[in-house]
Amino acid sequence: MVIGAQWGDEGKGKITDLLSRSADLVVRYQGGVNAGHTIVVDGRVLKLHLIPSGILYGDTLCLIGAGTVVDPKVLIAELDMLLENNIDTSGLKLASNAHVTMPYHRLLDKALEHDRGLRRIGTTGRGIGPTYADKSERSGIRVLDLLDPHGLADQLQPVIRQKNDLLQTLYGLEPLDPESVIKEYIAYGQRLAPHVVDGTRTIHTAAQNRKNLLFEGAQGTLLDLDHGTYPYVTSSNPVAGGACIGAGVGPTMIDRVIGVAKAYTTRVGEGPFPSELQGDLNHHLTDRGGEFGTTTGRRRRCGWFDGVIGRYAVQVNGIDCLAITKLDVLDELAEIKVCIAYELDGEVIHDFPIDARQFARCQPIFKTLPGWQMDTSTCRALEDLPANALDYLSELADLLQASIAMVSLGPERDQTILVEDPIHGPKRGLLSH
């Protein structure tokens, strides 16, 4: 499985795309349209939010699992975009028990965020939190409900009435028209019906037939609802354990966990960020790395690689090996820093503090390494990399106590160095600690 080892945006889409070559079924297990993957294939830039990037391989099935929340309007737009690019979408499957993001979820998400004022979280405003909230409150709409027009109308009438009361009374917003919403979502159900399946049965049938399964997480470890920088987190569980719940499998089905991390650190939205850079260096990384959100277009915050959160991600997920992305973004720097520990209230700590108030007080302790000031974007083997770049990668492997299996040096598929087979290789690669 592939998971993000930072605050998301690590380049999981490219890594999933590469690994999908040998996968028979790719499963997205959590999150919603608040996530985004940008894939570059033969010069074409494809942006996906719900559909796993494995869809680009004709023989690979792609399942949007029950743990995701699905905005059908966005999903249909993605299907149309792929069809316009002559990409076969018949391999897309959608779990019937995945929950659906409704118009009132988006309105409430934006209203709640505005109401928080200075305590805002920095959500995408796409309705993800309210959709998961309704799921927990057992008032949610599922994909299977969209396939039953009469049942959907009976379910939605009282729900929309309740949501309209909230929208009008609490937030002063215009109410939704129940009939229009019902009609719109019945049409979505008709369009998506050919893709709807029993997700658990699909996964276990593939496993029984000894097919290769690849589980794909959205966002990153530090955005996990339970294990991230709460409250500045997403509304689901991107960590490896979340795959078991979101896909409907037992932990024994997961053979290997591949963590994806940038060669530096970024995050979107609010919340503490100890290694964050300011000024020219921040702008350099943002501009050279194209650090703008796939979903929102927001400028990402950039900082040096944070080994403390990296080690935490390795521990929480049981990461077997790492894929380091965007190493080439550091090519022009004379010096590169790595956060190796924090200072908290005068004490040096090496472990990630769960308390957000403590985390906000953490000051980074850096180790400075020499840059390589050479173009690495054309390197295709370890021996092609400058010595200082190899030393930098070795430093990251030592710091995180995990081997590095892949190094990405640009957005194209071939701009990747395969150090070891990340799926079947040994758990200690050429750059292991």
PDB file of C-alpha atoms in Angstrom, residues 35-278:
ATOM      1  CA  ALA A  35      -7.374  15.226  -2.108  1.00  0.00           C
ATOM      2  CA  GLY A  36      -5.737  15.633  -5.486  1.00  0.00           C
ATOM      3  CA  HIS A  37      -3.234  13.743  -7.614  1.00  0.00           C
ATOM      4  CA  THR A  38      -1.448  15.263 -10.583  1.00  0.00           C
ATOM      5  CA  ILE A  39      -0.151  12.724 -13.087  1.00  0.00           C
ATOM      6  CA  VAL A  40       2.008  13.630 -16.100  1.00  0.00           C
ATOM      7  CA  VAL A  41       1.869  11.086 -18.916  1.00  0.00           C
ATOM      8  CA  ASP A  42       3.507  11.780 -22.284  1.00  0.00           C
ATOM      9  CA  GLY A  43       3.354  15.494 -21.606  1.00  0.00           C
ATOM     10  CA  ARG A  44      -0.329  15.409 -20.640  1.00  0.00           C
ATOM     11  CA  VAL A  45      -1.195  16.739 -17.176  1.00  0.00           C
ATOM     12  CA  LEU A  46      -4.098  14.799 -15.632  1.00  0.00           C
ATOM     13  CA  LYS A  47      -5.580  15.918 -12.313  1.00  0.00           C
ATOM     14  CA  LEU A  48      -7.573  13.384 -10.321  1.00  0.00           C
ATOM     15  CA  HIS A  49      -9.372  13.747  -7.003  1.00  0.00           C
ATOM     16  CA  LEU A  50     -11.341  10.535  -6.543  1.00  0.00           C
ATOM     17  CA  ILE A  51     -10.320   8.108  -9.269  1.00  0.00           C
ATOM     18  CA  PRO A  52      -7.133   6.146  -8.471  1.00  0.00           C
ATOM     19  CA  SER A  53      -4.295   6.905 -10.867  1.00  0.00           C
ATOM     20  CA  GLY A  54      -4.179   3.215 -11.795  1.00  0.00           C
ATOM     21  CA  ILE A  55      -7.024   4.003 -14.207  1.00  0.00           C
ATOM     22  CA  LEU A  56      -4.342   4.988 -16.728  1.00  0.00           C
ATOM     23  CA  TYR A  57      -3.511   1.290 -17.205  1.00  0.00           C
ATOM     24  CA  GLY A  58      -6.135  -0.488 -19.283  1.00  0.00           C
ATOM     25  CA  ASP A  59      -5.830  -3.842 -17.507  1.00  0.00           C
ATOM     26  CA  THR A  60      -5.986  -2.438 -13.977  1.00  0.00           C
ATOM     27  CA  LEU A  61      -9.260  -2.262 -12.055  1.00  0.00           C
ATOM     28  CA  CYS A  62      -9.699   0.766  -9.781  1.00  0.00           C
ATOM     29  CA  LEU A  63     -12.045   0.730  -6.803  1.00  0.00           C
ATOM     30  CA  ILE A  64     -13.242   3.740  -4.836  1.00  0.00           C
ATOM     31  CA  GLY A  65     -13.748   2.039  -1.487  1.00  0.00           C
ATOM     32  CA  ALA A  66     -16.378   2.380   1.214  1.00  0.00           C
ATOM     33  CA  GLY A  67     -14.181   4.592   3.384  1.00  0.00           C
ATOM     34  CA  THR A  68     -14.152   7.382   0.826  1.00  0.00           C
ATOM     35  CA  VAL A  69     -16.793  10.094   0.579  1.00  0.00           C
ATOM     36  CA  VAL A  70     -17.867  10.648  -3.009  1.00  0.00           C
ATOM     37  CA  ASP A  71     -18.982  13.865  -4.644  1.00  0.00           C
ATOM     38  CA  PRO A  72     -20.757  12.423  -7.700  1.00  0.00           C
ATOM     39  CA  LYS A  73     -20.633  15.709  -9.610  1.00  0.00           C
ATOM     40  CA  VAL A  74     -16.818  15.768  -9.365  1.00  0.00           C
ATOM     41  CA  LEU A  75     -16.521  12.052 -10.065  1.00  0.00           C
ATOM     42  CA  ILE A  76     -18.539  12.371 -13.271  1.00  0.00           C
ATOM     43  CA  ALA A  77     -16.442  15.375 -14.341  1.00  0.00           C
ATOM     44  CA  GLU A  78     -13.298  13.245 -13.854  1.00  0.00           C
ATOM     45  CA  LEU A  79     -14.791  10.423 -15.903  1.00  0.00           C
ATOM     46  CA  ASP A  80     -15.599  12.872 -18.700  1.00  0.00           C
ATOM     47  CA  MET A  81     -12.085  14.341 -18.556  1.00  0.00           C
ATOM     48  CA  LEU A  82     -10.539  10.877 -18.897  1.00  0.00           C
ATOM     49  CA  LEU A  83     -12.829   9.986 -21.769  1.00  0.00           C
ATOM     50  CA  GLU A  84     -11.862  13.215 -23.532  1.00  0.00           C
ATOM     51  CA  ASN A  85      -8.246  12.045 -23.218  1.00  0.00           C
ATOM     52  CA  ASN A  86      -9.151   8.672 -24.771  1.00  0.00           C
ATOM     53  CA  ILE A  87      -8.630   6.803 -21.484  1.00  0.00           C
ATOM     54  CA  ASP A  88     -10.823   3.753 -20.910  1.00  0.00           C
ATOM     55  CA  THR A  89     -12.865   4.184 -17.715  1.00  0.00           C
ATOM     56  CA  SER A  90     -14.662   0.826 -17.757  1.00  0.00           C
ATOM     57  CA  GLY A  91     -12.246  -0.421 -15.089  1.00  0.00           C
ATOM     58  CA  LEU A  92     -13.520   2.058 -12.513  1.00  0.00           C
ATOM     59  CA  LYS A  93     -15.569   0.500  -9.718  1.00  0.00           C
ATOM     60  CA  LEU A  94     -17.412   2.355  -6.968  1.00  0.00           C
ATOM     61  CA  ALA A  95     -18.292   0.741  -3.638  1.00  0.00           C
ATOM     62  CA  SER A  96     -22.043   0.811  -3.127  1.00  0.00           C
ATOM     63  CA  ASN A  97     -21.678   1.633   0.577  1.00  0.00           C
ATOM     64  CA  ALA A  98     -19.431   4.679   0.123  1.00  0.00           C
ATOM     65  CA  HIS A  99     -21.041   7.849   1.447  1.00  0.00           C
ATOM     66  CA  VAL A 100     -22.079  10.742  -0.798  1.00  0.00           C
ATOM     67  CA  THR A 101     -21.226  14.429  -0.420  1.00  0.00           C
ATOM     68  CA  MET A 102     -24.409  16.480  -0.867  1.00  0.00           C
ATOM     69  CA  PRO A 103     -24.863  20.211  -1.644  1.00  0.00           C
ATOM     70  CA  TYR A 104     -25.684  21.003   1.980  1.00  0.00           C
ATOM     71  CA  HIS A 105     -22.375  19.458   3.052  1.00  0.00           C
ATOM     72  CA  ARG A 106     -20.435  21.941   0.928  1.00  0.00           C
ATOM     73  CA  LEU A 107     -22.485  24.894   2.192  1.00  0.00           C
ATOM     74  CA  LEU A 108     -22.097  23.854   5.826  1.00  0.00           C
ATOM     75  CA  ASP A 109     -18.358  23.237   5.414  1.00  0.00           C
ATOM     76  CA  LYS A 110     -17.769  26.794   4.192  1.00  0.00           C
ATOM     77  CA  ALA A 111     -20.117  28.296   6.781  1.00  0.00           C
ATOM     78  CA  LEU A 112     -18.474  26.416   9.655  1.00  0.00           C
ATOM     79  CA  GLU A 113     -14.994  27.439   8.528  1.00  0.00           C
ATOM     80  CA  HIS A 114     -16.048  31.091   8.244  1.00  0.00           C
ATOM     81  CA  ASP A 115     -17.612  30.883  11.706  1.00  0.00           C
ATOM     82  CA  ARG A 116     -14.330  29.695  13.250  1.00  0.00           C
ATOM     83  CA  GLY A 117     -12.669  33.012  12.418  1.00  0.00           C
ATOM     84  CA  LEU A 118      -9.093  33.070  13.657  1.00  0.00           C
ATOM     85  CA  ARG A 119      -9.443  29.436  14.755  1.00  0.00           C
ATOM     86  CA  ARG A 120     -10.103  28.269  11.205  1.00  0.00           C
ATOM     87  CA  ILE A 121      -8.651  24.918  10.195  1.00  0.00           C
ATOM     88  CA  GLY A 122      -8.013  25.651   6.535  1.00  0.00           C
ATOM     89  CA  THR A 123     -10.448  23.161   5.001  1.00  0.00           C
ATOM     90  CA  THR A 124     -10.926  22.954   1.246  1.00  0.00           C
ATOM     91  CA  GLY A 125     -14.624  23.818   1.627  1.00  0.00           C
ATOM     92  CA  ARG A 126     -15.580  20.715  -0.360  1.00  0.00           C
ATOM     93  CA  GLY A 127     -17.937  19.296   2.280  1.00  0.00           C
ATOM     94  CA  ILE A 128     -15.717  16.461   3.477  1.00  0.00           C
ATOM     95  CA  GLY A 129     -16.026  17.015   7.248  1.00  0.00           C
ATOM     96  CA  PRO A 130     -19.835  17.395   7.220  1.00  0.00           C
ATOM     97  CA  THR A 131     -20.163  14.272   5.038  1.00  0.00           C
ATOM     98  CA  TYR A 132     -18.171  12.205   7.516  1.00  0.00           C
ATOM     99  CA  ALA A 133     -20.133  13.803  10.383  1.00  0.00           C
ATOM    100  CA  ASP A 134     -23.431  12.670   8.861  1.00  0.00           C
ATOM    101  CA  LYS A 135     -21.926   9.234   8.319  1.00  0.00           C
ATOM    102  CA  SER A 136     -21.116   9.027  12.041  1.00  0.00           C
ATOM    103  CA  GLU A 137     -24.543  10.396  12.966  1.00  0.00           C
ATOM    104  CA  ARG A 138     -26.117   7.705  10.743  1.00  0.00           C
ATOM    105  CA  SER A 139     -27.974  10.224   8.617  1.00  0.00           C
ATOM    106  CA  GLY A 140     -25.741   9.934   5.549  1.00  0.00           C
ATOM    107  CA  ILE A 141     -26.628   9.119   1.965  1.00  0.00           C
ATOM    108  CA  ARG A 142     -24.753   6.232   0.362  1.00  0.00           C
ATOM    109  CA  VAL A 143     -24.036   5.458  -3.272  1.00  0.00           C
ATOM    110  CA  LEU A 144     -26.555   2.624  -3.223  1.00  0.00           C
ATOM    111  CA  ASP A 145     -29.254   5.129  -2.218  1.00  0.00           C
ATOM    112  CA  LEU A 146     -28.716   7.040  -5.469  1.00  0.00           C
ATOM    113  CA  LEU A 147     -29.821   3.935  -7.373  1.00  0.00           C
ATOM    114  CA  ASP A 148     -33.259   3.920  -5.712  1.00  0.00           C
ATOM    115  CA  PRO A 149     -35.160   7.067  -6.825  1.00  0.00           C
ATOM    116  CA  HIS A 150     -38.202   6.578  -4.570  1.00  0.00           C
ATOM    117  CA  GLY A 151     -36.121   5.601  -1.561  1.00  0.00           C
ATOM    118  CA  LEU A 152     -33.758   8.528  -2.123  1.00  0.00           C
ATOM    119  CA  ALA A 153     -36.647  11.004  -2.135  1.00  0.00           C
ATOM    120  CA  ASP A 154     -38.009   9.554   1.115  1.00  0.00           C
ATOM    121  CA  GLN A 155     -34.581   9.776   2.745  1.00  0.00           C
ATOM    122  CA  LEU A 156     -33.662  13.247   1.536  1.00  0.00           C
ATOM    123  CA  GLN A 157     -36.876  15.142   2.236  1.00  0.00           C
ATOM    124  CA  PRO A 158     -36.465  15.230   6.051  1.00  0.00           C
ATOM    125  CA  VAL A 159     -32.669  15.595   5.877  1.00  0.00           C
ATOM    126  CA  ILE A 160     -32.812  18.625   3.564  1.00  0.00           C
ATOM    127  CA  ARG A 161     -35.526  20.142   5.736  1.00  0.00           C
ATOM    128  CA  GLN A 162     -33.240  19.830   8.774  1.00  0.00           C
ATOM    129  CA  LYS A 163     -30.190  21.153   6.918  1.00  0.00           C
ATOM    130  CA  ASN A 164     -32.186  24.108   5.585  1.00  0.00           C
ATOM    131  CA  ASP A 165     -33.099  25.047   9.150  1.00  0.00           C
ATOM    132  CA  LEU A 166     -29.399  25.113   9.997  1.00  0.00           C
ATOM    133  CA  LEU A 167     -28.433  27.045   6.879  1.00  0.00           C
ATOM    134  CA  GLN A 168     -31.114  29.686   7.365  1.00  0.00           C
ATOM    135  CA  THR A 169     -31.308  30.062  11.145  1.00  0.00           C
ATOM    136  CA  LEU A 170     -27.680  29.688  12.127  1.00  0.00           C
ATOM    137  CA  TYR A 171     -25.833  30.977   9.070  1.00  0.00           C
ATOM    138  CA  GLY A 172     -28.361  33.182   7.257  1.00  0.00           C
ATOM    139  CA  LEU A 173     -27.984  31.278   3.970  1.00  0.00           C
ATOM    140  CA  GLU A 174     -30.569  30.547   1.307  1.00  0.00           C
ATOM    141  CA  PRO A 175     -32.329  27.172   1.641  1.00  0.00           C
ATOM    142  CA  LEU A 176     -31.928  24.365  -0.857  1.00  0.00           C
ATOM    143  CA  ASP A 177     -34.816  23.222  -3.021  1.00  0.00           C
ATOM    144  CA  PRO A 178     -35.427  19.558  -2.085  1.00  0.00           C
ATOM    145  CA  GLU A 179     -36.963  18.604  -5.422  1.00  0.00           C
ATOM    146  CA  SER A 180     -34.039  20.030  -7.391  1.00  0.00           C
ATOM    147  CA  VAL A 181     -31.488  18.237  -5.232  1.00  0.00           C
ATOM    148  CA  ILE A 182     -33.340  14.933  -5.454  1.00  0.00           C
ATOM    149  CA  LYS A 183     -33.680  15.194  -9.235  1.00  0.00           C
ATOM    150  CA  GLU A 184     -29.984  16.086  -9.626  1.00  0.00           C
ATOM    151  CA  TYR A 185     -28.757  13.158  -7.527  1.00  0.00           C
ATOM    152  CA  ILE A 186     -31.074  10.628  -9.134  1.00  0.00           C
ATOM    153  CA  ALA A 187     -29.457  11.600 -12.452  1.00  0.00           C
ATOM    154  CA  TYR A 188     -26.010  11.115 -10.919  1.00  0.00           C
ATOM    155  CA  GLY A 189     -27.045   7.658  -9.755  1.00  0.00           C
ATOM    156  CA  GLN A 190     -28.146   6.700 -13.251  1.00  0.00           C
ATOM    157  CA  ARG A 191     -24.831   7.829 -14.724  1.00  0.00           C
ATOM    158  CA  LEU A 192     -22.721   6.015 -12.108  1.00  0.00           C
ATOM    159  CA  ALA A 193     -24.808   2.832 -11.906  1.00  0.00           C
ATOM    160  CA  PRO A 194     -22.596   0.814 -14.320  1.00  0.00           C
ATOM    161  CA  HIS A 195     -19.618   1.365 -12.007  1.00  0.00           C
ATOM    162  CA  VAL A 196     -21.301   0.467  -8.687  1.00  0.00           C
ATOM    163  CA  VAL A 197     -20.210  -2.810  -7.060  1.00  0.00           C
ATOM    164  CA  ASP A 198     -19.973  -4.581  -3.732  1.00  0.00           C
ATOM    165  CA  GLY A 199     -16.527  -3.252  -2.796  1.00  0.00           C
ATOM    166  CA  THR A 200     -15.628  -5.856  -0.202  1.00  0.00           C
ATOM    167  CA  ARG A 201     -16.593  -8.713  -2.515  1.00  0.00           C
ATOM    168  CA  THR A 202     -14.567  -7.153  -5.343  1.00  0.00           C
ATOM    169  CA  ILE A 203     -11.444  -6.960  -3.177  1.00  0.00           C
ATOM    170  CA  HIS A 204     -11.738 -10.426  -1.703  1.00  0.00           C
ATOM    171  CA  THR A 205     -12.522 -12.059  -5.050  1.00  0.00           C
ATOM    172  CA  ALA A 206      -9.334 -10.516  -6.426  1.00  0.00           C
ATOM    173  CA  ALA A 207      -7.363 -11.707  -3.389  1.00  0.00           C
ATOM    174  CA  GLN A 208      -8.755 -15.253  -3.688  1.00  0.00           C
ATOM    175  CA  ASN A 209      -7.656 -15.277  -7.317  1.00  0.00           C
ATOM    176  CA  ARG A 210      -4.151 -14.261  -6.172  1.00  0.00           C
ATOM    177  CA  LYS A 211      -4.290 -10.886  -7.869  1.00  0.00           C
ATOM    178  CA  ASN A 212      -1.945  -8.045  -6.895  1.00  0.00           C
ATOM    179  CA  LEU A 213      -3.752  -5.416  -4.814  1.00  0.00           C
ATOM    180  CA  LEU A 214      -2.527  -1.876  -4.219  1.00  0.00           C
ATOM    181  CA  PHE A 215      -4.180   0.269  -1.532  1.00  0.00           C
ATOM    182  CA  GLU A 216      -3.910   4.021  -2.048  1.00  0.00           C
ATOM    183  CA  GLY A 217      -4.336   6.593   0.716  1.00  0.00           C
ATOM    184  CA  ALA A 218      -5.176  10.256   0.300  1.00  0.00           C
ATOM    185  CA  GLN A 219      -3.671  13.153   2.309  1.00  0.00           C
ATOM    186  CA  GLY A 220      -0.852  12.203   4.706  1.00  0.00           C
ATOM    187  CA  THR A 221      -0.051  10.794   8.137  1.00  0.00           C
ATOM    188  CA  LEU A 222       0.087  14.170   9.909  1.00  0.00           C
ATOM    189  CA  LEU A 223      -3.449  14.917   8.677  1.00  0.00           C
ATOM    190  CA  ASP A 224      -4.867  11.735  10.224  1.00  0.00           C
ATOM    191  CA  LEU A 225      -7.963  12.387  12.341  1.00  0.00           C
ATOM    192  CA  ASP A 226      -6.604  10.382  15.298  1.00  0.00           C
ATOM    193  CA  HIS A 227      -2.837  10.514  14.860  1.00  0.00           C
ATOM    194  CA  GLY A 228      -2.205  13.835  13.129  1.00  0.00           C
ATOM    195  CA  THR A 229      -1.791  17.451  14.227  1.00  0.00           C
ATOM    196  CA  TYR A 230      -5.333  17.703  15.605  1.00  0.00           C
ATOM    197  CA  PRO A 231      -7.445  19.822  15.120  1.00  0.00           C
ATOM    198  CA  TYR A 232      -5.611  20.790  11.905  1.00  0.00           C
ATOM    199  CA  VAL A 233      -6.368  17.437  10.303  1.00  0.00           C
ATOM    200  CA  THR A 234      -8.667  15.831   7.774  1.00  0.00           C
ATOM    201  CA  SER A 235     -11.840  13.935   8.714  1.00  0.00           C
ATOM    202  CA  SER A 236     -10.631  10.395   7.999  1.00  0.00           C
ATOM    203  CA  ASN A 237      -7.676   8.081   8.613  1.00  0.00           C
ATOM    204  CA  PRO A 238      -4.940   8.254   5.941  1.00  0.00           C
ATOM    205  CA  VAL A 239      -2.603   6.046   8.010  1.00  0.00           C
ATOM    206  CA  ALA A 240      -1.984   2.458   6.953  1.00  0.00           C
ATOM    207  CA  GLY A 241      -4.495   1.075   9.443  1.00  0.00           C
ATOM    208  CA  GLY A 242      -7.210   3.153   7.800  1.00  0.00           C
ATOM    209  CA  ALA A 243      -7.015   0.886   4.758  1.00  0.00           C
ATOM    210  CA  CYS A 244      -8.400  -2.023   6.733  1.00  0.00           C
ATOM    211  CA  ILE A 245     -11.549  -0.120   7.664  1.00  0.00           C
ATOM    212  CA  GLY A 246     -11.945   1.920   4.498  1.00  0.00           C
ATOM    213  CA  ALA A 247     -11.442  -1.009   2.146  1.00  0.00           C
ATOM    214  CA  GLY A 248     -12.916  -3.757   4.298  1.00  0.00           C
ATOM    215  CA  VAL A 249      -9.901  -6.031   4.716  1.00  0.00           C
ATOM    216  CA  GLY A 250      -7.975  -7.543   7.589  1.00  0.00           C
ATOM    217  CA  PRO A 251      -4.445  -6.365   8.441  1.00  0.00           C
ATOM    218  CA  THR A 252      -2.967  -9.692   7.321  1.00  0.00           C
ATOM    219  CA  MET A 253      -3.853  -8.786   3.721  1.00  0.00           C
ATOM    220  CA  ILE A 254      -1.339  -5.911   3.714  1.00  0.00           C
ATOM    221  CA  ASP A 255       2.123  -7.263   2.933  1.00  0.00           C
ATOM    222  CA  ARG A 256       4.097  -4.050   2.533  1.00  0.00           C
ATOM    223  CA  VAL A 257       3.708  -0.355   3.324  1.00  0.00           C
ATOM    224  CA  ILE A 258       5.414   2.220   1.090  1.00  0.00           C
ATOM    225  CA  GLY A 259       5.693   5.709   2.559  1.00  0.00           C
ATOM    226  CA  VAL A 260       5.986   8.700   0.243  1.00  0.00           C
ATOM    227  CA  ALA A 261       7.830  11.827   1.397  1.00  0.00           C
ATOM    228  CA  LYS A 262       9.133  14.907  -0.362  1.00  0.00           C
ATOM    229  CA  ALA A 263      12.823  15.742  -0.080  1.00  0.00           C
ATOM    230  CA  TYR A 264      11.577  18.793   1.838  1.00  0.00           C
ATOM    231  CA  THR A 265       8.284  19.410   3.675  1.00  0.00           C
ATOM    232  CA  THR A 266       5.071  21.179   2.716  1.00  0.00           C
ATOM    233  CA  ARG A 267       1.648  21.649   4.199  1.00  0.00           C
ATOM    234  CA  VAL A 268      -1.558  23.392   3.146  1.00  0.00           C
ATOM    235  CA  GLY A 269      -3.872  25.244   5.487  1.00  0.00           C
ATOM    236  CA  GLU A 270      -3.428  26.225   9.093  1.00  0.00           C
ATOM    237  CA  GLY A 271      -1.479  24.629  11.931  1.00  0.00           C
ATOM    238  CA  PRO A 272       2.039  24.448  13.396  1.00  0.00           C
ATOM    239  CA  PHE A 273       4.939  23.754  11.038  1.00  0.00           C
ATOM    240  CA  PRO A 274       8.303  23.799  12.896  1.00  0.00           C
ATOM    241  CA  SER A 275      10.626  23.585   9.872  1.00  0.00           C
ATOM    242  CA  GLU A 276       8.697  26.157   7.817  1.00  0.00           C
ATOM    243  CA  LEU A 277      10.753  28.616   5.792  1.00  0.00           C
ATOM    244  CA  GLN A 278      10.070  32.281   5.159  1.00  0.00           C
TER     245      GLN A 278
END
